[in-house]
mmCIF file of C-alpha atoms and ligand atoms in Angstrom:
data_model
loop_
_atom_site.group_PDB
_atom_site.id
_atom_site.type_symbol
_atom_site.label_atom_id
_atom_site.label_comp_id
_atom_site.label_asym_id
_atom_site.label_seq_id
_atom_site.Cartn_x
_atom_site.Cartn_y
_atom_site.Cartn_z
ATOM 1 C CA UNK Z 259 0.000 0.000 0.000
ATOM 2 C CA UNK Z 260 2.663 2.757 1.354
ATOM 3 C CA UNK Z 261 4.484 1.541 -2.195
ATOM 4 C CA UNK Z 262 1.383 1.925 -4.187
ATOM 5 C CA UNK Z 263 0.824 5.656 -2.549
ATOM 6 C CA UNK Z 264 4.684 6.279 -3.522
ATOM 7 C CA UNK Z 265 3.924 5.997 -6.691
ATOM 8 C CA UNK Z 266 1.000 8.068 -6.946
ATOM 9 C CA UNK Z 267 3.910 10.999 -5.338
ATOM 10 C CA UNK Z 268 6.255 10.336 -8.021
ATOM 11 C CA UNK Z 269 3.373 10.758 -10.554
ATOM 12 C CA UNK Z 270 1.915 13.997 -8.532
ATOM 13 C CA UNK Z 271 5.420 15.283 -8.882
ATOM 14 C CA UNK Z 272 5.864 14.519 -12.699
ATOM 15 C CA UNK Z 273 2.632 15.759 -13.766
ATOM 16 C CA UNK Z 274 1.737 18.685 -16.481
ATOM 17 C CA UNK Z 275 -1.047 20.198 -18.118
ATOM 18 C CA UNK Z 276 -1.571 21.651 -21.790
ATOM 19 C CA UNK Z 277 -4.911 23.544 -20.430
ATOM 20 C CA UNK Z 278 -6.999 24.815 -17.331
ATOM 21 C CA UNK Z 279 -9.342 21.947 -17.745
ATOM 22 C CA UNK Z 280 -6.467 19.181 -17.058
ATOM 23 C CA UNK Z 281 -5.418 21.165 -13.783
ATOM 24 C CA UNK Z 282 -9.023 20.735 -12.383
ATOM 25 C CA UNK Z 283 -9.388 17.138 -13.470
ATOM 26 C CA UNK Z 284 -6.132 16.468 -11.734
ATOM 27 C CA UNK Z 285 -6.846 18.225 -8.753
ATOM 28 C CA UNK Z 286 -10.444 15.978 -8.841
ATOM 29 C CA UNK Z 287 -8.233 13.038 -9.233
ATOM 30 C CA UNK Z 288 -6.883 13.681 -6.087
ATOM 31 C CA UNK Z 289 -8.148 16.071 -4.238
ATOM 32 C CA UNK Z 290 -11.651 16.039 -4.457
ATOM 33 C CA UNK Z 291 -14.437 14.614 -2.209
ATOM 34 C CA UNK Z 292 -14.576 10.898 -3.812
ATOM 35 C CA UNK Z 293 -10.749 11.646 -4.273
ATOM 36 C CA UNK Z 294 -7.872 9.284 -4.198
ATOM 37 C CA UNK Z 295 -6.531 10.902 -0.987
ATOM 38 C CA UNK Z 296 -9.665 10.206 0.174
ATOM 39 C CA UNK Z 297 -9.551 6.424 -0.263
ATOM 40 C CA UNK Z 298 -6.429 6.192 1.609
ATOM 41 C CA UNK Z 299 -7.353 7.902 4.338
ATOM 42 C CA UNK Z 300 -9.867 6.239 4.881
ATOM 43 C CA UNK Z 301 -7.236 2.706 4.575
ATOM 44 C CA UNK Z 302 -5.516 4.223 7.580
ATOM 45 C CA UNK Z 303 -8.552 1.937 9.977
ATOM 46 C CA UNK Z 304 -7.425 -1.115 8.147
ATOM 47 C CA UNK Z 305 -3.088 -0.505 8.483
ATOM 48 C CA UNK Z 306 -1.780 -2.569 11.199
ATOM 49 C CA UNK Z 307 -0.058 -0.851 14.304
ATOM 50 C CA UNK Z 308 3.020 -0.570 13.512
ATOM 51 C CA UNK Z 309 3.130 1.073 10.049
ATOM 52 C CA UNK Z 310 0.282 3.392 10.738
ATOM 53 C CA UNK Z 311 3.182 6.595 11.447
ATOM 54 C CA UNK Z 312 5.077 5.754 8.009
ATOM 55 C CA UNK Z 313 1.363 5.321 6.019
ATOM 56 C CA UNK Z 314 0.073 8.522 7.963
ATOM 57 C CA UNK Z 315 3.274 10.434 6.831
ATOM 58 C CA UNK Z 316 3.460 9.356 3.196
ATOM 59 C CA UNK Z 317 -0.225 10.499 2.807
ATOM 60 C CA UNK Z 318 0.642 13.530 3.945
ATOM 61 C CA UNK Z 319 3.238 13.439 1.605
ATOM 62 C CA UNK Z 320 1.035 12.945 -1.182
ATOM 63 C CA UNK Z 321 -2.136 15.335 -0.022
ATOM 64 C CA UNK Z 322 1.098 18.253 -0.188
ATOM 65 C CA UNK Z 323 2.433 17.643 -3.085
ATOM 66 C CA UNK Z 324 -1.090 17.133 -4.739
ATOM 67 C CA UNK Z 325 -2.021 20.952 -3.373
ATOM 68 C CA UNK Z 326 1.141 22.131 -4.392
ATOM 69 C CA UNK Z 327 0.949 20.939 -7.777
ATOM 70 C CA UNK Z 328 -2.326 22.466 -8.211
ATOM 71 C CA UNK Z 329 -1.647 25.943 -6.882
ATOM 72 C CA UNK Z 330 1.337 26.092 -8.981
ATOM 73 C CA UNK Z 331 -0.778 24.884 -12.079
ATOM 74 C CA UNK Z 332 -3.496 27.161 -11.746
ATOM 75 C CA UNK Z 333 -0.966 29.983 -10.988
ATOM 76 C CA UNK Z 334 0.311 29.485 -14.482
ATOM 77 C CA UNK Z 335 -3.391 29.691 -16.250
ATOM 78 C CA UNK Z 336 -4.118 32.441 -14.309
ATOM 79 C CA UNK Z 337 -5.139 34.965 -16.366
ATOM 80 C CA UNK Z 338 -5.156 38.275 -13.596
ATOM 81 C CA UNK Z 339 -2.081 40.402 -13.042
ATOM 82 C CA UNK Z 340 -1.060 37.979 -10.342
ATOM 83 C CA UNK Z 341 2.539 38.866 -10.650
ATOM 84 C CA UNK Z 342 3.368 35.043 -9.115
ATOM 85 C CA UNK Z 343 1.520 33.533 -12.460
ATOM 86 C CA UNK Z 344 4.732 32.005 -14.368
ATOM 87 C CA UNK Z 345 2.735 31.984 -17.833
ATOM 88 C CA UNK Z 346 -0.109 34.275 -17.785
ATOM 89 C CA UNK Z 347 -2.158 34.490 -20.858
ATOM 90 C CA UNK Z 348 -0.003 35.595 -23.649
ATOM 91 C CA UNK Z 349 -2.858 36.114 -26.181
ATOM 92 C CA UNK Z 350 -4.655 38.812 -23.832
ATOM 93 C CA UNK Z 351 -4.135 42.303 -25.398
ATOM 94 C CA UNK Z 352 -1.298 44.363 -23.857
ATOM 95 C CA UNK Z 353 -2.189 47.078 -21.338
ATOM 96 C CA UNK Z 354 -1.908 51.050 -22.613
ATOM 97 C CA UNK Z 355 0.014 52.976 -20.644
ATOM 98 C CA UNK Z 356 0.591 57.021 -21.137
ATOM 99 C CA UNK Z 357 3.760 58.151 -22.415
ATOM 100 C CA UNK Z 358 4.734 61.598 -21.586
ATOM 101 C CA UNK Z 359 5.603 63.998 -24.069
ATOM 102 C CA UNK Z 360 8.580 67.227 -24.077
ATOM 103 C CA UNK Z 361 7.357 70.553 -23.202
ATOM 104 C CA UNK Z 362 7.092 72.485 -26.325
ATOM 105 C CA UNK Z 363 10.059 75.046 -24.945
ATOM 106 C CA UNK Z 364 12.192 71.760 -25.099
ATOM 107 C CA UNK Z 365 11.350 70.775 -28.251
ATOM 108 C CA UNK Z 366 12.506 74.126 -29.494
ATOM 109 C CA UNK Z 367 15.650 74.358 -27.339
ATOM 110 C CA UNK Z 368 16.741 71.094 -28.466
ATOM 111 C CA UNK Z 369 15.876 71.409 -31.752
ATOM 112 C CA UNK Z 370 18.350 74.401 -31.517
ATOM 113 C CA UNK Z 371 20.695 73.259 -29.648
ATOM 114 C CA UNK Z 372 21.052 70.443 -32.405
ATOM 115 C CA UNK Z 373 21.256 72.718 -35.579
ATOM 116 C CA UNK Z 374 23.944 74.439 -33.665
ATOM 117 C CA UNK Z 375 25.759 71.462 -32.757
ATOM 118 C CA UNK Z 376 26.547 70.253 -36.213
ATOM 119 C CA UNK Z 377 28.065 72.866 -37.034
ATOM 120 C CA UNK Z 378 30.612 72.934 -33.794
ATOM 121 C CA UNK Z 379 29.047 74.721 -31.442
ATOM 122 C CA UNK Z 380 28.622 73.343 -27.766
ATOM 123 C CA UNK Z 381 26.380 74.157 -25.457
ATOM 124 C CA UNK Z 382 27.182 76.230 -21.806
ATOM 125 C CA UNK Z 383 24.886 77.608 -19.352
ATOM 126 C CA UNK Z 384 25.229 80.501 -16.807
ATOM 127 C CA UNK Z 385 23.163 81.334 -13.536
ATOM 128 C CA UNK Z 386 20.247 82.491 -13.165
ATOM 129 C CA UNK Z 387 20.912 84.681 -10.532
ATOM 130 C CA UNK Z 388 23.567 86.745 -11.812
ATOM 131 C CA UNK Z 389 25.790 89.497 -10.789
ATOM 132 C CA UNK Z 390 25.862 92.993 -12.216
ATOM 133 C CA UNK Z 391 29.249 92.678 -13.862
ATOM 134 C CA UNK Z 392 27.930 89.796 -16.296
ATOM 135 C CA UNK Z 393 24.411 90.903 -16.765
ATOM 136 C CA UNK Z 394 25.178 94.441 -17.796
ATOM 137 C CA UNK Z 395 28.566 95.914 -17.211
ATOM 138 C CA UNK Z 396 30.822 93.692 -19.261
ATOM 139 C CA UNK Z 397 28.386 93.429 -21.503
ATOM 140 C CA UNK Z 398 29.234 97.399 -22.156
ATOM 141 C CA UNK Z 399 26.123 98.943 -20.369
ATOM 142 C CA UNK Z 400 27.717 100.615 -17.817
ATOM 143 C CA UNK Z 401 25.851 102.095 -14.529
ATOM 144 C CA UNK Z 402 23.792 104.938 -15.987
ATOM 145 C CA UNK Z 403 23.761 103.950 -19.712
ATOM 146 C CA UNK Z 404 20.636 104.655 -21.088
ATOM 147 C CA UNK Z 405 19.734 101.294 -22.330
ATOM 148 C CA UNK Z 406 19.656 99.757 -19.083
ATOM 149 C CA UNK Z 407 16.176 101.329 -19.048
ATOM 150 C CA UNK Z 408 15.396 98.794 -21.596
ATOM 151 C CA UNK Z 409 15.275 95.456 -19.450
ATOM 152 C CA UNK Z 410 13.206 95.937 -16.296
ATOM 153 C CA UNK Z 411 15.380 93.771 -13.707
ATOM 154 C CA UNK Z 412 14.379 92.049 -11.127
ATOM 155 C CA UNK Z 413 16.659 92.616 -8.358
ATOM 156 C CA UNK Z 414 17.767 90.111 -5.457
ATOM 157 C CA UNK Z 415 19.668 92.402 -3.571
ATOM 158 C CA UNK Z 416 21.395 95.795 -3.875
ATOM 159 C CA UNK Z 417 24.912 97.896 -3.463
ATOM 160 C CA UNK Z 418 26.497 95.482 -5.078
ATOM 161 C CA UNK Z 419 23.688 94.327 -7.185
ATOM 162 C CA UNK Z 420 22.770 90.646 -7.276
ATOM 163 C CA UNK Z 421 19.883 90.320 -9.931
ATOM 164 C CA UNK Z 422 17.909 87.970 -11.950
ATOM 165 C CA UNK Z 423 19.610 87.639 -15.448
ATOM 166 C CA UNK Z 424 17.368 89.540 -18.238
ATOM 167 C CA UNK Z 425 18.963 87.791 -20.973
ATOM 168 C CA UNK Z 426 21.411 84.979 -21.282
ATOM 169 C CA UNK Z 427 23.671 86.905 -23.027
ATOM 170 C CA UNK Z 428 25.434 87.102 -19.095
ATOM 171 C CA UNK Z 429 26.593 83.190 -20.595
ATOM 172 C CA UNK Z 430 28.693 85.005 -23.154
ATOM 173 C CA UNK Z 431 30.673 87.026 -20.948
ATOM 174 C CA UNK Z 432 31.142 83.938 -18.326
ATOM 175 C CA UNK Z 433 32.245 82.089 -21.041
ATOM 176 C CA UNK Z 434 34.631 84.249 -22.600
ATOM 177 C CA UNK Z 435 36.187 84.607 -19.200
ATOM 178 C CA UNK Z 436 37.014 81.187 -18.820
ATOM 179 C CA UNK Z 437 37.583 79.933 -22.180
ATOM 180 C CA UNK Z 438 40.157 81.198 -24.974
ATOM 181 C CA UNK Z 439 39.338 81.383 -28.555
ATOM 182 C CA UNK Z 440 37.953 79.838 -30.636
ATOM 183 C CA UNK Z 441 34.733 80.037 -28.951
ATOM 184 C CA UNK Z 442 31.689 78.790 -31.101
ATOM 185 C CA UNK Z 443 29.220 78.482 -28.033
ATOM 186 C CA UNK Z 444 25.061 78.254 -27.767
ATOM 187 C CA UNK Z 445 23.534 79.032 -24.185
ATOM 188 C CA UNK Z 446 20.152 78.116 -23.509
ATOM 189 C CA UNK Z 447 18.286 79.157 -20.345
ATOM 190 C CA UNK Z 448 15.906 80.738 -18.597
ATOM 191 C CA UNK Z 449 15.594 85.259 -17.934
ATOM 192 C CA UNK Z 450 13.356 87.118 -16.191
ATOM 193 C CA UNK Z 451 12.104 90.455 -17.015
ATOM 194 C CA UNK Z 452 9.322 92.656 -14.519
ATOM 195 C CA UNK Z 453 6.840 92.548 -17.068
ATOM 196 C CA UNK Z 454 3.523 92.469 -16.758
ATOM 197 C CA UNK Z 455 2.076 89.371 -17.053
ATOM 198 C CA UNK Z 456 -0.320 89.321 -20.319
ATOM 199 C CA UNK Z 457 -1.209 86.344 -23.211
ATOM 200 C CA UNK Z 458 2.168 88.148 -25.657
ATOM 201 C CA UNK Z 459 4.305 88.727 -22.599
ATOM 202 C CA UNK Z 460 5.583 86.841 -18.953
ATOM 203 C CA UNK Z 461 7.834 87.725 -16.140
ATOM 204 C CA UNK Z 462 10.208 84.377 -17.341
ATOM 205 C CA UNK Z 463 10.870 83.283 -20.585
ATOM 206 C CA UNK Z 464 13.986 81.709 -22.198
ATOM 207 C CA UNK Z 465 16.853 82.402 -24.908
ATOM 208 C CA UNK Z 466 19.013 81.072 -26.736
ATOM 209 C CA UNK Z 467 22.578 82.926 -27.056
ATOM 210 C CA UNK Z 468 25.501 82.405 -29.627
ATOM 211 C CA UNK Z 469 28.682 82.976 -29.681
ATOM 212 C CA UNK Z 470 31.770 82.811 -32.091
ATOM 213 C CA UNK Z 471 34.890 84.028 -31.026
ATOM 214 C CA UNK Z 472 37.909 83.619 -33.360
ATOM 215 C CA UNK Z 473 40.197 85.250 -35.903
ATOM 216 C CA UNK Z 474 38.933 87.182 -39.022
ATOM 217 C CA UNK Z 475 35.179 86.596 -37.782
ATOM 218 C CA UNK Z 476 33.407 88.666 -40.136
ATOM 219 C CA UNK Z 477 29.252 89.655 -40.701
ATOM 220 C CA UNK Z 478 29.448 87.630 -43.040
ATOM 221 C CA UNK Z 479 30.195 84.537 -41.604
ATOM 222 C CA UNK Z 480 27.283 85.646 -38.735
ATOM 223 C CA UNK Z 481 24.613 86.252 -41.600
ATOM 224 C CA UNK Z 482 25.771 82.548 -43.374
ATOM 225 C CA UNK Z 483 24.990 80.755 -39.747
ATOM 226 C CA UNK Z 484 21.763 82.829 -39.328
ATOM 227 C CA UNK Z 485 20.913 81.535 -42.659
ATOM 228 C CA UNK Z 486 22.471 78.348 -42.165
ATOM 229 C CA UNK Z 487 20.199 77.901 -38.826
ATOM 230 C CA UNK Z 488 16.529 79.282 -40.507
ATOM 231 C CA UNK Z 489 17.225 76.739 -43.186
ATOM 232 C CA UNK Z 490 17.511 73.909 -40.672
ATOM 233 C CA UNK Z 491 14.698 75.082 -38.431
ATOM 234 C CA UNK Z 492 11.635 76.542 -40.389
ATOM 235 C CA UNK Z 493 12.713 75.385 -43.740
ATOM 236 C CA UNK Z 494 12.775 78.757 -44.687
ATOM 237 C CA UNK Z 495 16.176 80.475 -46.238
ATOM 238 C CA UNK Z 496 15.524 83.503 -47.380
ATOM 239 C CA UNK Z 497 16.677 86.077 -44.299
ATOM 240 C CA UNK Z 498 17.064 90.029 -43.690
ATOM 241 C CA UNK Z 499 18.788 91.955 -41.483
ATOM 242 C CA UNK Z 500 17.766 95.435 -39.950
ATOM 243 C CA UNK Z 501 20.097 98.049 -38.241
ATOM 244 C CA UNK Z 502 19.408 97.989 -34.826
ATOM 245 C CA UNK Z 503 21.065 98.503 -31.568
ATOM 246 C CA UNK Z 504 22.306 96.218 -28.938
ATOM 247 C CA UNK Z 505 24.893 97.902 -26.483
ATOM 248 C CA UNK Z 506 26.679 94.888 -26.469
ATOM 249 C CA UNK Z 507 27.041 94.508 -30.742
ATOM 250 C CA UNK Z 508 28.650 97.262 -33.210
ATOM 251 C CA UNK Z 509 27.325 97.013 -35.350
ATOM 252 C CA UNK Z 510 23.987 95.230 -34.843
ATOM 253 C CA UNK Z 511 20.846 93.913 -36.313
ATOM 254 C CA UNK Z 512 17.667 92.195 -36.288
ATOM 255 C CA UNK Z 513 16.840 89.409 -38.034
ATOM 256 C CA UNK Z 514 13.576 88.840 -39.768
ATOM 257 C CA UNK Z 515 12.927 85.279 -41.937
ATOM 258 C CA UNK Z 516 10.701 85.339 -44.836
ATOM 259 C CA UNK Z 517 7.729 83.238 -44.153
ATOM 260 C CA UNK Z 518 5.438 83.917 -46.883
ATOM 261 C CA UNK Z 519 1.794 85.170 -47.547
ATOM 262 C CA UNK Z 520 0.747 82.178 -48.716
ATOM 263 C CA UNK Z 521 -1.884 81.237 -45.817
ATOM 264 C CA UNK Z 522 -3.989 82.699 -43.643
ATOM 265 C CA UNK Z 523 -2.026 81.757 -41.024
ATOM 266 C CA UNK Z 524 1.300 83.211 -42.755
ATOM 267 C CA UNK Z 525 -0.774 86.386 -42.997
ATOM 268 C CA UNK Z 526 -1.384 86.174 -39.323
ATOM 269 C CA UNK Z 527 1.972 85.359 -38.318
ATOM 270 C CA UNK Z 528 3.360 88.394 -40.680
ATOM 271 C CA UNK Z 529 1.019 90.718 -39.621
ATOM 272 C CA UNK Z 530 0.210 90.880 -43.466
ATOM 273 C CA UNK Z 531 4.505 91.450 -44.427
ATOM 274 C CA UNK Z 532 5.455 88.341 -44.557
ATOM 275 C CA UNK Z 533 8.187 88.982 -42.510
ATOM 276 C CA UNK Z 534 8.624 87.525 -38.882
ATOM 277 C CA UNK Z 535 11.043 88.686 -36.724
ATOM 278 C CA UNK Z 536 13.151 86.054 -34.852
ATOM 279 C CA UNK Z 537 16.306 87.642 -33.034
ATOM 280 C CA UNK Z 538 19.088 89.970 -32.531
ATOM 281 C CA UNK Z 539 22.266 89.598 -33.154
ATOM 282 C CA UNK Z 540 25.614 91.956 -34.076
ATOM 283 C CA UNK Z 541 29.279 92.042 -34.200
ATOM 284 C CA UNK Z 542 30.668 91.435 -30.424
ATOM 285 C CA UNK Z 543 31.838 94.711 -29.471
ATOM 286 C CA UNK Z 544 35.369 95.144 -29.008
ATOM 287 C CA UNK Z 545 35.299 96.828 -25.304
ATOM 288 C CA UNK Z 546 32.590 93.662 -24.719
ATOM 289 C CA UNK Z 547 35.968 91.145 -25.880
ATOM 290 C CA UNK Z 548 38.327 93.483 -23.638
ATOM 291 C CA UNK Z 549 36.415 93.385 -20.429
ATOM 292 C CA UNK Z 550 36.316 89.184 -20.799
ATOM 293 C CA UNK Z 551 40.083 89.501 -21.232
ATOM 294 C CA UNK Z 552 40.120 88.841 -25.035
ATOM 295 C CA UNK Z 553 42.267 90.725 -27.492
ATOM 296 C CA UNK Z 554 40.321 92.539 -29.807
ATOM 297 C CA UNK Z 555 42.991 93.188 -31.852
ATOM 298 C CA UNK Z 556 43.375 89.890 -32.626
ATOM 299 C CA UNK Z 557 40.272 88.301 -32.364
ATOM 300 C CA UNK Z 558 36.363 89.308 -33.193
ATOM 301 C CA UNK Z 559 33.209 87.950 -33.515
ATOM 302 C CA UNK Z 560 29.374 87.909 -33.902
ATOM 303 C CA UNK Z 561 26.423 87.119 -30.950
ATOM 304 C CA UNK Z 562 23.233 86.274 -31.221
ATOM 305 C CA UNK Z 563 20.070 86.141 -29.059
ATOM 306 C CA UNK Z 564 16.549 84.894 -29.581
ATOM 307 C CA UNK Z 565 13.721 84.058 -27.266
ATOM 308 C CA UNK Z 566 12.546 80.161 -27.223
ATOM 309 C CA UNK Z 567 8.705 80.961 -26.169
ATOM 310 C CA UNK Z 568 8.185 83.380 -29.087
ATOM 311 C CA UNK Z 569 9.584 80.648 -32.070
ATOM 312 C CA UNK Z 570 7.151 77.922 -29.766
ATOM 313 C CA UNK Z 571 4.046 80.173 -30.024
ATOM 314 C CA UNK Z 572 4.586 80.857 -33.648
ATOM 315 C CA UNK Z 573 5.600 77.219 -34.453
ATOM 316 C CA UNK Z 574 2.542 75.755 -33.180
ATOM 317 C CA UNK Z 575 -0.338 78.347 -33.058
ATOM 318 C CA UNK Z 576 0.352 78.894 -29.409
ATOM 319 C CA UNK Z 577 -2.203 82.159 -28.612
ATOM 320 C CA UNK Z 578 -1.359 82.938 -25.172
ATOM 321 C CA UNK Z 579 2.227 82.847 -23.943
ATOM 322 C CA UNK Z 580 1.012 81.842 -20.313
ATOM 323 C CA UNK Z 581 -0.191 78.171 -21.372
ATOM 324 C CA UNK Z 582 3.271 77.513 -21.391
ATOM 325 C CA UNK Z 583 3.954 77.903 -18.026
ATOM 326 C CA UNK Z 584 0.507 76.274 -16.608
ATOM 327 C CA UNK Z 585 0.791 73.380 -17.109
ATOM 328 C CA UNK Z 586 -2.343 71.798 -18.120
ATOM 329 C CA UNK Z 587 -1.693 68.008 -19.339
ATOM 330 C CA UNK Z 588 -4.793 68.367 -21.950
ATOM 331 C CA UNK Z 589 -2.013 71.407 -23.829
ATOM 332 C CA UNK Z 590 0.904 69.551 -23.354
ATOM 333 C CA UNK Z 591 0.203 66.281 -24.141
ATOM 334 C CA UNK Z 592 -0.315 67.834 -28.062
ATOM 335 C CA UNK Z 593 3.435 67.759 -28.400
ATOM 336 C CA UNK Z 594 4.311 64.733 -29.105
ATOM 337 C CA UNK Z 595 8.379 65.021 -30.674
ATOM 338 C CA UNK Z 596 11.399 62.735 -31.541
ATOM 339 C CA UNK Z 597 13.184 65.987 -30.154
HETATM 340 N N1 DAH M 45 20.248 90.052 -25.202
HETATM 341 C C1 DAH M 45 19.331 90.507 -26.197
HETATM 342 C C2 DAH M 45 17.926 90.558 -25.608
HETATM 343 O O1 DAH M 45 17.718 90.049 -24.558
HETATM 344 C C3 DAH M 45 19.318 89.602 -27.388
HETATM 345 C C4 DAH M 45 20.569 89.723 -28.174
HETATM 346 C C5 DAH M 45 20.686 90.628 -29.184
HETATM 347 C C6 DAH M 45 21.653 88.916 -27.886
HETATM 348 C C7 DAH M 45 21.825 90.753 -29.916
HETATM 349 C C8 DAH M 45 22.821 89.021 -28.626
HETATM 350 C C9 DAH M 45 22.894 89.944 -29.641
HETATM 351 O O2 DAH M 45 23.884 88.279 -28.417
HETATM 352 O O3 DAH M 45 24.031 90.054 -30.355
HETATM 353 O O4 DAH M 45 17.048 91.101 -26.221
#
């Protein structure tokens, strides 16, 4: 009898199913109510004295590796998200999850940052909270220079001034400090300005700045980059450039890319010119390359600066500058990019 149950163990032990319906048979076989377990339990009257402990234990044997059998069988058919089940059912369809998306200001920074890149320049960044010496002095706007007046600053602290950069073009001059020429730099990051908060305008936004510092840099090599750039980023080549006047650039200009009147939209955009104005930019000025300990005799270059927000809102229809800093999932999740 205890032979004939050791058997029964060794078949217990060896056995597999192809299918949910096998694992309940089995489990009948055995376990159930007019089981085989059953019958030998109920033996146990008829086994004489002295092997009743070995009989007892081997049916025990037997009832356990019957259960365990059958919980680890019907683990593997299971078809919830029991994370024990070894199998689970592979044909059930796969479960959607959300994948985030990039906020559309990095979408636009990187897409920058990789134009920019082929071409050889790297990428540094500054603080935000910046001195007085790198957001304006060096930068040639000395203490009472008029043109100060045109960046409302946010200051941290005063006598000496601690501030909240209004432009990253405070990068330039940290960079030029600490690095000789050739310098062929982009500096992406985040300025603040006391504005009024309306849809066209915020108290934060973010740049881009570029830099090329080497020898014989000429305008033209600054307006074959610009075009260069537009190219790469709106597809669009054809570029002009308007006198303007950055304290920082001699001489100086603003760029505007042709977009075309071809849409309503491009109408929109253009304001009706076709034009669309997308940044400054300019010769560094020499006293700017003296101050950050470069030799202007011997070296000169161009800048440029250009606000990340703006190119989002036009890229993609954006009408009110402040959904960019809300954060509603329902806007972002619209900008889905390999960038
Ligand atoms: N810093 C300027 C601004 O905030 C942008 C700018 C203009 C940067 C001309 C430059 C430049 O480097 O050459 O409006």
């Amino acid at each position: 009898m205890i032979d004939n149950i050791k058997k029964h163990i060794a078949e217990v032990e060896a056995f597999t199913a192809n299918a949910q319906g096998e694992v309940e048979a089995f489990r009948i076989k055995y376990l159930g109510s007019k089981g085989l377990l059953k019958d030998f339990f109920s033996e146990f009257k008829n086994v004489p004295n002295e092997q009743k402990k070995e009989f007892g234990q081997t049916i025990n044997a037997l009832k356990k590796a019957a259960e365990e059998k059958v919980n680890f069988l019907k683990n593997s058919f299971d078809t919830s998200t029991d994370l024990n089940s070894v199998y689970g059912d592979l044909t059930r369809p796969g479960e959607p999850f959300t994948v985030g998306s990039r906020h559309p200001i990095s979408v636009v920074k990187n897409k920058i940052i990789d134009i920019f890149s082929r071409i050889g320049f790297n990428v540094s960044e500054g603080p935000e909270i910046e001195d007085d010496w790198h957001n304006f002095t060096a930068l040639n706007l000395p203490e009472y220079h008029p043109a100060r007046d045109m960046q409302d600053t946010f200051f941290v602290e005063k006598d000496p001034d601690v501030l909240l950069r209004t432009h990253t073009s405070s990068v330039q001059v940290r960079y030029m400090e600490n690095n000789k020429p050739p310098i062929r730099t982009i500096s992406p990051g985040r300025v603040y300005r006391n504005e009024a908060i309306s849809a066209r305008s915020h108290c934060f936004f973010h740049q881009v700045e570029g830099l090329y510092v080497d020898k014989g840099v000429s305008f033209a090599d600054l307006k074959q980059t610009l075009q260069y750039f537009t190219t790469e980023m709106f597809g669009k080549s054809k570029i002009r450039l308007r006198p303007s006047y950055f304290p920082f650039t001699e001489p100086s200009a603003e760029v505007d890319v042709y977009w075309g009147l071809e849409t309503e939209t491009d109408y929109k955009m253009t304001k009706g010119t076709g034009w669309l104005e997308i940044m400054g930019c300019g010769m560094v000025d020499p006293n700017v390359l003296t101050n950050c300990g470069i030799d202007a005799n011997e070296y000169s270059g161009f800048a440029f600066g250009m606000g990340i927000d703006r190119i989002a809102l036009l890229l993609h229809q954006i009408p009110d500058i402040r959904m960019l800093s809300e954060n509603d999932i329902r806007f972002l999740e619209q900008f889905k990019s390999s960038y």
